[in-house]
Coordinates of C-alpha atoms in Angstrom, one line a residue:
Chain X
M1 CA -9.2 16.2 -18.5
N2 CA -7.0 13.4 -17.4
V3 CA -8.5 10.0 -16.6
A4 CA -6.8 7.1 -15.0
V5 CA -8.3 3.6 -15.6
C6 CA -7.6 0.7 -13.3
V7 CA -7.2 -2.4 -15.4
K8 CA -6.5 -6.0 -14.5
Q9 CA -4.7 -8.6 -16.6
I10 CA -6.3 -11.9 -15.9
P11 CA -5.9 -15.5 -17.1
D12 CA -8.1 -16.1 -20.2
P13 CA -11.6 -16.9 -18.7
A14 CA -12.1 -19.3 -21.6
V15 CA -9.4 -21.6 -20.2
P16 CA -10.5 -23.4 -17.0
G17 CA -8.9 -21.7 -14.0
S18 CA -6.6 -23.3 -11.5
L19 CA -4.9 -22.5 -8.2
S20 CA -1.1 -22.5 -7.5
A21 CA 0.4 -24.5 -4.6
D22 CA 0.0 -21.4 -2.3
H23 CA -3.8 -21.2 -3.2
T24 CA -3.4 -18.0 -5.3
L25 CA -4.9 -18.0 -8.7
D26 CA -2.5 -19.5 -11.2
R27 CA -1.5 -16.5 -13.4
S28 CA 1.5 -18.2 -15.1
G29 CA -0.2 -18.6 -18.5
K30 CA -1.0 -15.9 -20.9
L31 CA -2.8 -13.0 -19.3
I32 CA -5.3 -10.8 -21.2
L33 CA -7.1 -7.5 -20.5
D34 CA -10.1 -8.3 -18.3
E35 CA -13.1 -7.7 -20.6
S36 CA -14.9 -5.9 -17.8
D37 CA -12.1 -3.3 -18.0
S38 CA -12.4 -2.6 -21.7
Y39 CA -15.6 -0.7 -20.9
G40 CA -13.7 1.7 -18.5
V41 CA -11.0 2.2 -21.1
E42 CA -13.6 3.0 -23.8
M43 CA -15.5 5.3 -21.5
A44 CA -12.3 7.1 -20.5
L45 CA -11.3 7.7 -24.2
Q46 CA -14.8 9.0 -24.9
L47 CA -14.8 11.4 -21.9
V48 CA -11.3 12.8 -22.8
D49 CA -12.5 13.3 -26.4
A50 CA -15.6 15.1 -25.3
A51 CA -13.5 17.3 -22.9
G52 CA -11.4 18.3 -25.9
G53 CA -8.0 17.5 -24.2
G54 CA -6.2 15.4 -21.7
E55 CA -5.1 11.8 -21.7
V56 CA -5.9 8.4 -20.5
T57 CA -3.4 6.6 -18.1
L58 CA -3.7 3.0 -17.3
I59 CA -3.0 1.7 -13.8
S60 CA -2.3 -2.0 -13.3
M61 CA -0.8 -4.4 -10.9
A62 CA 0.6 -7.8 -11.6
P63 CA 2.9 -10.2 -9.7
N64 CA 5.1 -10.6 -12.8
E65 CA 5.9 -8.0 -15.5
E66 CA 3.0 -9.0 -17.7
V67 CA 2.1 -6.3 -20.2
S68 CA 0.1 -8.0 -23.0
G69 CA -3.3 -6.9 -21.5
L70 CA -2.0 -3.4 -21.1
R71 CA -0.9 -3.3 -24.7
T72 CA -4.4 -4.1 -25.7
A73 CA -5.7 -1.1 -23.8
L74 CA -2.9 1.1 -25.1
A75 CA -3.8 0.0 -28.6
M76 CA -7.4 1.2 -28.0
G77 CA -5.9 4.7 -27.4
A78 CA -4.7 5.1 -23.8
A79 CA -1.5 7.3 -23.7
K80 CA 0.6 5.5 -21.1
A81 CA 0.5 3.0 -18.3
I82 CA 1.8 2.5 -14.8
L83 CA 2.5 -1.2 -14.0
V84 CA 3.1 -2.1 -10.4
S85 CA 5.0 -5.4 -10.6
D86 CA 6.5 -7.0 -7.6
P87 CA 6.7 -10.6 -6.1
A88 CA 5.7 -9.0 -2.8
L89 CA 2.3 -8.4 -4.3
A90 CA 1.4 -12.1 -4.7
G91 CA -1.6 -13.0 -2.6
S92 CA -2.7 -9.3 -2.4
D93 CA -6.4 -9.0 -1.3
A94 CA -8.8 -6.2 -2.2
L95 CA -7.5 -3.8 0.4
S96 CA -3.8 -4.3 -0.6
T97 CA -4.8 -3.9 -4.2
A98 CA -6.6 -0.7 -3.5
K99 CA -3.6 0.7 -1.6
V100 CA -1.3 -0.1 -4.6
L101 CA -3.7 1.4 -7.1
A102 CA -4.3 4.6 -5.0
K103 CA -0.6 5.2 -4.6
S104 CA -0.2 4.7 -8.4
I105 CA -2.9 7.3 -9.0
E106 CA -1.0 9.7 -6.8
R107 CA 2.1 8.9 -8.8
A108 CA 0.4 9.6 -12.1
G109 CA -0.5 13.0 -10.7
D110 CA -3.1 15.5 -12.0
I111 CA -5.8 13.0 -12.4
D112 CA -9.4 14.3 -12.6
L113 CA -11.3 11.0 -12.7
V114 CA -10.5 7.4 -11.9
L115 CA -12.5 4.7 -13.7
A116 CA -12.7 1.1 -12.8
A117 CA -14.9 -1.9 -13.5
T118 CA -17.4 -2.7 -10.7
E119 CA -15.5 -5.9 -10.1
S120 CA -12.9 -8.0 -11.9
S121 CA -13.9 -11.2 -13.7
D122 CA -11.6 -13.4 -11.7
G123 CA -11.7 -12.0 -8.1
Y124 CA -15.1 -10.2 -8.2
T125 CA -14.8 -8.7 -4.8
G126 CA -16.5 -5.5 -5.9
T127 CA -15.1 -3.3 -3.1
V128 CA -11.9 -2.0 -4.7
P129 CA -13.3 1.2 -6.3
A130 CA -14.8 2.4 -2.9
Q131 CA -11.6 1.5 -1.1
I132 CA -9.5 3.5 -3.6
A133 CA -11.8 6.4 -3.1
Q134 CA -11.5 6.2 0.6
L135 CA -7.7 6.0 0.5
L136 CA -7.7 9.2 -1.7
D137 CA -10.6 10.8 0.2
W138 CA -12.5 11.2 -3.1
P139 CA -16.2 10.7 -3.7
A140 CA -17.1 7.4 -5.3
L141 CA -19.9 6.9 -7.7
T142 CA -20.2 3.1 -7.9
F143 CA -22.0 0.7 -10.2
S144 CA -22.6 3.3 -12.9
K145 CA -24.3 2.4 -16.1
H146 CA -24.1 5.9 -17.7
V147 CA -21.4 8.6 -17.1
E148 CA -21.1 12.2 -18.2
I149 CA -18.9 15.1 -17.2
A150 CA -20.0 18.8 -17.2
D151 CA -18.8 21.9 -15.3
G152 CA -16.2 20.1 -13.2
K153 CA -18.8 17.6 -12.1
V154 CA -19.4 14.0 -12.9
K155 CA -22.9 12.7 -13.2
V156 CA -23.8 9.0 -13.4
Q157 CA -26.8 6.7 -13.4
R158 CA -26.0 4.4 -10.5
Q159 CA -27.6 0.9 -10.4
T160 CA -29.9 0.2 -7.5
E161 CA -31.9 -2.8 -6.5
A162 CA -35.1 -1.1 -7.7
G163 CA -33.8 0.7 -10.8
Y164 CA -31.2 3.5 -10.9
D165 CA -30.3 6.8 -9.2
E166 CA -28.9 9.9 -10.8
V167 CA -25.9 10.7 -8.7
E168 CA -23.5 13.7 -9.0
A169 CA -20.2 14.6 -7.4
S170 CA -17.4 17.2 -7.9
L171 CA -14.1 16.1 -9.4
P172 CA -11.7 14.5 -8.7
A173 CA -13.7 11.4 -8.2
V174 CA -13.8 7.6 -8.6
V175 CA -16.4 6.0 -10.8
S176 CA -17.0 2.3 -11.2
V177 CA -18.8 1.2 -14.4
T178 CA -20.9 -1.9 -15.2
A179 CA -20.2 -4.0 -18.2
G180 CA -22.0 -2.8 -21.3
V181 CA -21.9 0.9 -20.3
V182 CA -20.4 1.7 -23.8
E183 CA -19.3 -0.5 -26.7
P184 CA -15.5 -1.0 -26.5
R185 CA -13.7 -0.2 -29.7
Y186 CA -11.5 -2.8 -31.4
P187 CA -7.8 -1.6 -31.6
S188 CA -6.9 -0.6 -35.1
F189 CA -3.8 -1.8 -36.8
K190 CA -2.3 1.7 -36.4
G191 CA -3.2 1.6 -32.7
I192 CA -1.6 -1.8 -32.2
M193 CA 1.6 -0.6 -33.8
A194 CA 1.6 2.7 -31.8
A195 CA 1.0 0.8 -28.6
K196 CA 4.4 -0.9 -28.8
N197 CA 6.1 2.3 -28.2
K198 CA 3.9 3.9 -25.6
P199 CA 5.5 4.3 -22.2
V200 CA 4.9 1.8 -19.4
D201 CA 6.2 3.0 -16.1
K202 CA 7.2 -0.2 -14.2
V203 CA 7.4 0.3 -10.4
T204 CA 7.6 -1.8 -7.3
A205 CA 5.6 -1.6 -4.1
S206 CA 8.5 0.1 -2.4
D207 CA 8.7 2.7 -5.2
L208 CA 5.2 3.6 -4.1
G209 CA 6.2 3.8 -0.5
L210 CA 4.3 0.7 0.5
E211 CA 5.8 -1.8 3.0
A212 CA 5.8 -5.5 2.3
S213 CA 3.6 -6.0 5.4
Q214 CA 0.9 -3.9 3.9
V215 CA 0.5 -5.9 0.7
G216 CA 0.5 -9.5 -0.6
W217 CA -0.1 -12.4 1.8
E218 CA 0.9 -10.4 4.9
G219 CA -1.5 -7.6 4.1
A220 CA -4.4 -10.1 3.5
R221 CA -4.2 -11.4 7.1
Q222 CA -6.0 -14.7 6.3
E223 CA -5.2 -18.3 5.8
I224 CA -6.8 -20.7 3.3
T225 CA -7.5 -23.8 5.3
N226 CA -9.2 -26.0 2.7
V227 CA -9.8 -26.1 -1.1
E228 CA -12.0 -28.8 -2.6
Q229 CA -14.2 -29.5 -5.6
A230 CA -17.9 -28.6 -5.0
P231 CA -20.2 -31.5 -5.2
A232 CA -21.1 -31.6 -8.9
R233 CA -24.7 -31.2 -9.9
Q234 CA -25.9 -34.2 -11.8
A235 CA -26.9 -33.5 -15.3
G236 CA -30.4 -34.9 -15.9
E237 CA -32.0 -36.0 -19.1
K238 CA -31.2 -34.3 -22.4
F239 CA -33.4 -34.7 -25.6
E240 CA -33.0 -33.6 -29.2
D241 CA -36.1 -31.7 -30.0
D242 CA -38.0 -33.8 -32.5
G243 CA -41.2 -31.8 -32.3
T244 CA -42.1 -33.2 -28.9
G245 CA -39.8 -30.9 -26.8
A246 CA -42.7 -28.8 -25.6
E247 CA -44.6 -31.8 -24.5
K248 CA -41.7 -33.1 -22.5
L249 CA -41.4 -29.7 -20.9
V250 CA -45.1 -29.7 -19.9
A251 CA -44.8 -33.2 -18.4
F252 CA -41.8 -32.0 -16.3
L253 CA -43.7 -28.9 -15.2
E254 CA -46.7 -31.0 -14.2
Q255 CA -44.4 -33.4 -12.2
L256 CA -43.1 -30.3 -10.3
K257 CA -46.7 -29.1 -9.9
V258 CA -45.8 -25.6 -11.2
V259 CA -48.7 -26.0 -13.6
Chain D
M1 CA -19.3 -13.1 20.0
K2 CA -20.8 -9.7 19.1
V3 CA -22.1 -9.6 15.6
W4 CA -23.4 -6.6 13.7
V5 CA -25.4 -6.7 10.5
F6 CA -25.5 -3.8 8.0
A7 CA -29.2 -3.8 7.3
E8 CA -30.8 -2.6 4.1
A9 CA -34.5 -1.8 3.4
T10 CA -36.5 -1.0 0.3
D11 CA -39.0 1.7 1.3
D12 CA -39.7 0.5 4.9
K13 CA -39.3 -3.2 4.2
V14 CA -36.1 -4.9 5.4
T15 CA -34.5 -6.9 2.5
T16 CA -34.5 -10.7 2.6
A17 CA -30.7 -10.7 2.3
T18 CA -30.6 -8.7 5.6
L19 CA -32.9 -11.2 7.3
E20 CA -30.7 -14.1 6.2
L21 CA -27.7 -12.3 7.7
L22 CA -29.5 -11.7 11.0
T23 CA -30.4 -15.4 11.2
K24 CA -26.7 -16.4 10.7
A25 CA -25.6 -13.7 13.2
R26 CA -27.8 -15.3 15.9
E27 CA -26.2 -18.7 15.1
I28 CA -22.6 -17.5 15.4
G29 CA -23.1 -14.8 18.0
S30 CA -24.4 -14.2 21.4
E31 CA -25.1 -10.5 20.8
V32 CA -26.7 -9.3 17.5
E33 CA -27.1 -5.6 16.5
A34 CA -28.1 -4.0 13.3
I35 CA -27.0 -0.8 11.5
Y36 CA -29.3 1.0 9.1
S37 CA -28.4 4.0 6.9
G38 CA -31.5 5.2 5.1
S39 CA -34.6 7.3 5.2
G40 CA -37.1 4.5 5.9
D41 CA -39.4 4.2 8.9
T42 CA -36.9 3.2 11.7
A43 CA -39.7 2.0 14.0
A44 CA -40.9 -0.5 11.4
I45 CA -37.3 -1.6 10.6
A46 CA -36.5 -2.0 14.3
A47 CA -39.6 -4.2 14.7
T48 CA -38.5 -6.5 11.8
V49 CA -34.8 -6.7 12.7
G50 CA -35.9 -7.3 16.3
S51 CA -38.0 -10.3 15.3
Y52 CA -34.9 -11.7 13.7
G53 CA -32.8 -11.3 16.8
A54 CA -31.3 -7.9 16.8
T55 CA -31.4 -6.1 20.1
K56 CA -30.3 -2.7 18.9
L57 CA -30.7 -0.8 15.7
H58 CA -28.1 1.9 15.1
T59 CA -29.5 4.4 12.6
M60 CA -28.6 7.4 10.5
D61 CA -30.4 9.3 7.7
P62 CA -27.9 9.8 4.9
G63 CA -30.1 12.5 3.3
D64 CA -29.2 12.7 -0.4
G65 CA -25.8 11.0 0.2
L66 CA -25.1 7.4 -0.8
P67 CA -26.3 5.4 2.2
G68 CA -23.5 2.9 2.3
Q69 CA -20.7 5.3 1.7
V70 CA -21.6 8.0 4.3
A71 CA -22.3 5.3 6.9
A72 CA -18.7 4.1 6.9
A73 CA -17.4 7.0 9.1
P74 CA -20.0 6.7 11.9
I75 CA -19.8 2.9 11.8
A76 CA -16.0 3.2 12.2
A77 CA -16.6 5.5 15.2
L78 CA -19.0 3.0 16.8
V79 CA -16.5 0.2 16.2
G80 CA -14.0 2.2 18.3
T81 CA -16.3 2.3 21.3
D82 CA -18.3 -0.9 21.0
N83 CA -15.8 -3.5 19.7
P84 CA -17.8 -5.9 17.6
D85 CA -16.2 -9.2 16.6
V86 CA -17.9 -9.4 13.2
I87 CA -19.7 -7.1 10.8
L88 CA -21.8 -8.7 8.1
F89 CA -22.8 -7.1 4.9
A90 CA -24.9 -8.4 2.0
Q91 CA -23.1 -8.5 -1.3
T92 CA -25.2 -5.7 -2.7
Y93 CA -24.5 -2.2 -4.1
D94 CA -24.8 -0.3 -0.8
G95 CA -23.4 -3.2 1.2
R96 CA -20.2 -3.2 -0.9
D97 CA -20.0 0.6 -0.7
A98 CA -20.1 0.6 3.1
L99 CA -17.7 -2.4 3.3
G100 CA -15.1 -0.8 1.0
R101 CA -15.0 2.5 2.8
L102 CA -15.1 0.9 6.2
S103 CA -12.2 -1.5 5.5
V104 CA -10.0 1.5 4.7
R105 CA -11.1 3.4 7.8
L106 CA -10.3 0.5 10.0
D107 CA -7.4 -0.8 7.9
K108 CA -9.0 -4.3 7.9
P109 CA -9.2 -6.8 5.0
V110 CA -12.6 -7.8 3.6
L111 CA -13.9 -11.2 2.8
T112 CA -16.5 -11.2 0.1
N113 CA -18.8 -13.4 -1.8
G114 CA -19.3 -15.5 1.3
M115 CA -21.5 -18.6 1.1
S116 CA -20.9 -20.1 4.5
L117 CA -19.8 -18.9 7.9
S118 CA -19.2 -20.8 11.1
V119 CA -17.3 -20.6 14.3
D120 CA -14.3 -22.8 15.0
G121 CA -13.0 -22.4 18.5
D122 CA -12.5 -18.7 18.8
S123 CA -11.9 -18.1 15.1
L124 CA -14.3 -17.6 12.2
L125 CA -14.4 -20.0 9.2
F126 CA -15.5 -18.4 6.0
G127 CA -16.4 -20.3 2.9
T128 CA -16.7 -19.1 -0.7
A129 CA -16.7 -20.6 -4.1
I130 CA -14.5 -19.8 -7.1
F131 CA -14.3 -20.6 -10.8
G132 CA -18.1 -20.3 -11.2
G133 CA -18.8 -22.3 -8.0
V134 CA -16.8 -25.4 -9.0
V135 CA -14.2 -25.1 -6.3
L136 CA -15.0 -24.4 -2.6
V137 CA -12.5 -22.4 -0.5
D138 CA -12.4 -22.2 3.3
V139 CA -10.6 -19.2 4.8
K140 CA -9.7 -18.6 8.4
L141 CA -9.2 -15.0 9.4
K142 CA -6.0 -14.3 11.3
D143 CA -6.6 -10.6 12.0
A144 CA -7.8 -8.9 15.1
A145 CA -11.6 -8.1 15.3
P146 CA -13.7 -6.9 13.7
A147 CA -13.9 -9.3 10.8
L148 CA -15.5 -7.5 7.7
I149 CA -17.5 -10.0 5.7
A150 CA -19.9 -9.8 2.7
I151 CA -22.2 -12.7 2.0
R152 CA -24.0 -13.5 -1.2
P153 CA -27.8 -13.3 -0.9
K154 CA -29.6 -16.7 -0.7
S155 CA -26.6 -18.3 1.1
F156 CA -28.6 -18.8 4.3
A157 CA -32.3 -19.4 5.2
A158 CA -34.0 -16.5 7.0
E159 CA -35.8 -17.6 10.2
E160 CA -37.6 -15.4 12.8
S161 CA -36.5 -15.6 16.4
G162 CA -39.7 -14.0 17.8
G163 CA -37.7 -11.2 19.5
S164 CA -39.2 -7.9 20.3
A165 CA -38.4 -4.6 18.5
A166 CA -34.8 -3.6 18.6
E167 CA -33.9 -0.5 20.6
V168 CA -33.3 2.4 18.1
V169 CA -30.1 4.4 18.8
P170 CA -28.6 7.0 16.5
L171 CA -25.2 6.3 15.1
P172 CA -22.5 8.7 16.4
A173 CA -21.9 11.8 14.3
A174 CA -18.7 11.5 12.2
D175 CA -17.0 13.4 9.3
S176 CA -17.4 11.4 6.1
G177 CA -15.0 13.6 4.2
R178 CA -15.4 13.8 0.5
A179 CA -17.5 10.6 0.5
A180 CA -20.4 12.8 1.4
E181 CA -20.0 14.9 -1.8
A182 CA -21.7 12.3 -3.9
R183 CA -25.3 13.4 -4.1
V184 CA -28.4 11.6 -5.3
L185 CA -30.3 14.0 -7.6
A186 CA -33.2 11.7 -8.5
R187 CA -34.3 8.1 -8.0
H188 CA -35.8 6.1 -10.8
V189 CA -37.7 2.9 -10.1
E190 CA -37.8 0.6 -13.1
E191 CA -41.3 -0.9 -12.6
Q192 CA -41.3 -4.6 -12.6
Q193 CA -44.5 -6.5 -12.8
G194 CA -44.9 -9.9 -11.2
P195 CA -42.9 -11.4 -8.4
K196 CA -39.3 -10.3 -7.6
L197 CA -36.5 -12.3 -9.2
E198 CA -35.0 -13.2 -5.9
E199 CA -38.3 -14.3 -4.4
A200 CA -40.1 -16.0 -7.3
T201 CA -40.9 -19.8 -7.3
V202 CA -40.3 -19.9 -11.0
V203 CA -37.7 -17.9 -12.9
V204 CA -37.5 -17.8 -16.7
S205 CA -34.3 -16.3 -18.2
G206 CA -33.3 -15.5 -21.7
G207 CA -29.8 -15.3 -23.3
R208 CA -28.2 -14.5 -26.7
G209 CA -30.0 -17.5 -28.2
I210 CA -33.3 -15.7 -28.3
G211 CA -31.8 -13.8 -31.2
A212 CA -33.0 -10.2 -30.8
A213 CA -34.3 -7.8 -28.1
E214 CA -37.9 -7.9 -29.5
N215 CA -38.0 -11.7 -28.9
Y216 CA -37.6 -11.3 -25.1
E217 CA -41.2 -10.3 -24.4
P218 CA -43.0 -12.9 -26.4
L219 CA -40.7 -15.8 -25.4
V220 CA -39.3 -15.1 -21.9
E221 CA -41.7 -12.7 -20.3
E222 CA -44.7 -14.5 -21.7
L223 CA -43.6 -17.9 -20.4
A224 CA -42.7 -16.4 -17.0
K225 CA -46.1 -14.8 -16.7
L226 CA -47.9 -18.1 -17.6
L227 CA -45.9 -19.8 -14.8
K228 CA -46.6 -16.9 -12.4
G229 CA -42.8 -16.4 -12.3
A230 CA -40.2 -13.7 -12.7
W231 CA -38.1 -13.1 -15.8
G232 CA -34.4 -12.7 -15.9
A233 CA -31.5 -12.5 -18.3
S234 CA -27.9 -13.6 -19.0
R235 CA -25.2 -10.9 -18.9
A236 CA -24.8 -11.2 -22.7
I237 CA -28.2 -9.6 -23.4
V238 CA -27.9 -7.1 -20.6
D239 CA -24.6 -5.9 -22.0
A240 CA -26.2 -5.8 -25.5
G241 CA -28.8 -3.5 -24.0
W242 CA -31.8 -5.8 -24.8
V243 CA -33.1 -5.7 -21.2
P244 CA -32.3 -3.6 -18.0
Y245 CA -29.4 -4.5 -15.8
A246 CA -31.8 -5.2 -12.9
L247 CA -32.8 -8.4 -14.7
Q248 CA -29.3 -9.9 -14.8
V249 CA -28.8 -13.3 -13.1
G250 CA -25.3 -14.3 -12.4
Q251 CA -22.0 -13.4 -10.7
T252 CA -22.4 -9.7 -11.3
G253 CA -26.2 -9.7 -11.1
K254 CA -28.7 -11.4 -8.9
T255 CA -28.5 -14.8 -7.2
V256 CA -31.7 -16.8 -7.5
K257 CA -32.7 -20.1 -6.0
P258 CA -36.2 -20.8 -7.2
K259 CA -38.0 -24.1 -7.3
L260 CA -37.7 -24.1 -11.1
Y261 CA -35.3 -22.2 -13.3
I262 CA -35.8 -22.2 -17.0
A263 CA -32.9 -21.1 -19.2
L264 CA -33.8 -20.2 -22.8
G265 CA -31.0 -19.7 -25.3
I266 CA -28.4 -19.4 -22.5
S267 CA -25.1 -21.2 -23.0
G268 CA -24.3 -21.3 -19.3
A269 CA -21.0 -19.4 -18.9
T270 CA -19.6 -19.6 -15.3
Q271 CA -20.7 -16.0 -14.9
H272 CA -24.3 -17.1 -15.2
L273 CA -24.1 -20.5 -13.4
V274 CA -22.9 -18.8 -10.2
G275 CA -26.2 -17.0 -10.0
M276 CA -28.6 -19.9 -10.6
K277 CA -27.0 -23.3 -10.2
N278 CA -28.5 -23.8 -6.7
S279 CA -32.0 -23.7 -8.0
D280 CA -34.0 -26.8 -7.0
N281 CA -34.8 -27.7 -10.6
I282 CA -33.2 -26.5 -13.9
V283 CA -34.6 -26.7 -17.4
A284 CA -32.6 -25.6 -20.4
V285 CA -33.5 -25.1 -24.0
N286 CA -30.6 -24.4 -26.3
K287 CA -29.8 -25.3 -29.9
D288 CA -26.1 -26.2 -29.0
G289 CA -26.2 -29.6 -27.5
E290 CA -22.7 -29.1 -26.1
A291 CA -23.6 -25.9 -24.2
P292 CA -22.4 -26.0 -20.5
I293 CA -25.9 -25.2 -19.3
F294 CA -26.9 -28.8 -20.0
S295 CA -24.4 -30.1 -17.5
V296 CA -26.5 -28.6 -14.7
A297 CA -29.9 -29.1 -16.3
D298 CA -32.4 -31.7 -14.9
L299 CA -34.2 -31.5 -18.2
G300 CA -32.4 -30.3 -21.4
I301 CA -34.1 -29.8 -24.7
V302 CA -31.6 -29.4 -27.6
G303 CA -33.6 -27.4 -30.0
D304 CA -34.6 -24.0 -31.3
V305 CA -36.2 -21.7 -28.7
H306 CA -38.2 -20.1 -31.4
K307 CA -40.0 -23.4 -32.0
V308 CA -40.0 -25.0 -28.6
V309 CA -41.1 -22.0 -26.5
P310 CA -44.0 -20.9 -28.6
A311 CA -45.2 -24.5 -28.7
L312 CA -44.8 -24.7 -24.9
I313 CA -46.8 -21.5 -24.5
E314 CA -49.6 -22.8 -26.6
L315 CA -49.8 -26.0 -24.6
L316 CA -49.8 -24.1 -21.3
K317 CA -52.6 -21.8 -22.5
A318 CA -54.6 -24.7 -23.7
K319 CA -54.4 -26.2 -20.3
S320 CA -55.5 -23.2 -18.4

């Protein structure tokens, strides 16, 4: 079974984010594998293992030729990667991104299952998996917290407002997974060394047959008119607990009349 | 302006997020209609959406298909004949499913995580927040109608218009393609006692600082129950499997706006702050005095939750 995993390389969330002059997210610093995507990579490796054959292909898009995040996922055990890297992709919105990823999945060929995080940690649109599925005309099992494959079908536990649904579809299909669905492995030293020589197929938007008008700023069809700091919430009082912390809390609750 | 709202209901009860969208739709539009994909009682739903200003309710029963995903094809067909200017979705599971599929069918961009929406001349101004709510961004849509927009729950107040029941009309039949192959085999309701997270006056949430899964019930749940509130969690302990995903408050989880939010052992990553920083009052207990949660807390106790919270519970029990 061959699994493609959509992964995003994002600015380190531990570093405060900033915007470039054109209002796109500043991605000029070091990019890392989005932690949300490590769950999909791990899930893909486990499903391929359980199926007894096949490989994991990473699909990623970046405005520069960044590969450090991909190397992390390759070190975990993915076999190869397709990296779509093109200045024309700057400013791409969710739909443009989905178009690029769907074309890349077609380029990879012979894919039974596409895994993606429910949303990225920097853009968090949360629509890309359903958009990819629609572009490919595949079923989409979204917001999954448990995934299994049997008899050519994928079965998931899909998160709902009230609990979860058991949902099933035939392959090929797109599945988006929530964080925490599996425990991602740490790359081994051997894995890290092997990752350096794994193939990364670097392609441009036009290699995928996409016009510049379909992706990037043009594809997004929107204009950012204003960017400003949100009014900061004032921090209130802070006390070291000297044994009277609980009493201070009770006094505050009484003042709010919740007790 | 003709505005449609993708309505959602739990059993036969229209969700609060839907009512918020209908209220906003009335403000920006002259014609408001709702779309419902589900097996709930359409007469009851039509009455509710009508009382919030919708004049029509376009319905379909998705059977065992995923309601958002199979609705996209019929909605696209209806867009072709009825030409709405805007379609509003809640930033929910089914809302995003419908929005994603529909955007491809119509080849239209999506705007998501919306927190404000207004009309400027004949164009729409959409507002969202990034970097954990620290930076506000306004966006003007340059594309032809319809605009496809998802709004975070709790962004607008829900107010009734006093309208009569909406006219129920079936959505046109349309081929959903392989989207219809996803089948719901069984539904599981994770019983939650007490008030719902999104509707509670008081929310008590626990994070990594509570130390272990078994501490959640005696610290977080117990305190929440004493305050007649709901209990929630940070992403860290949901990912760790200590509590169900449904309890997650934050960017990927639920957005809450209670009168009082109590964060226990939560450091306050931006992921979490997005979901709770608009609460009226915030209290935090954390042993790390430098934790970002204190920058939004009205009252912060730098201390051990294992000492402070049991003491608080004792004091509250003594009072009642």
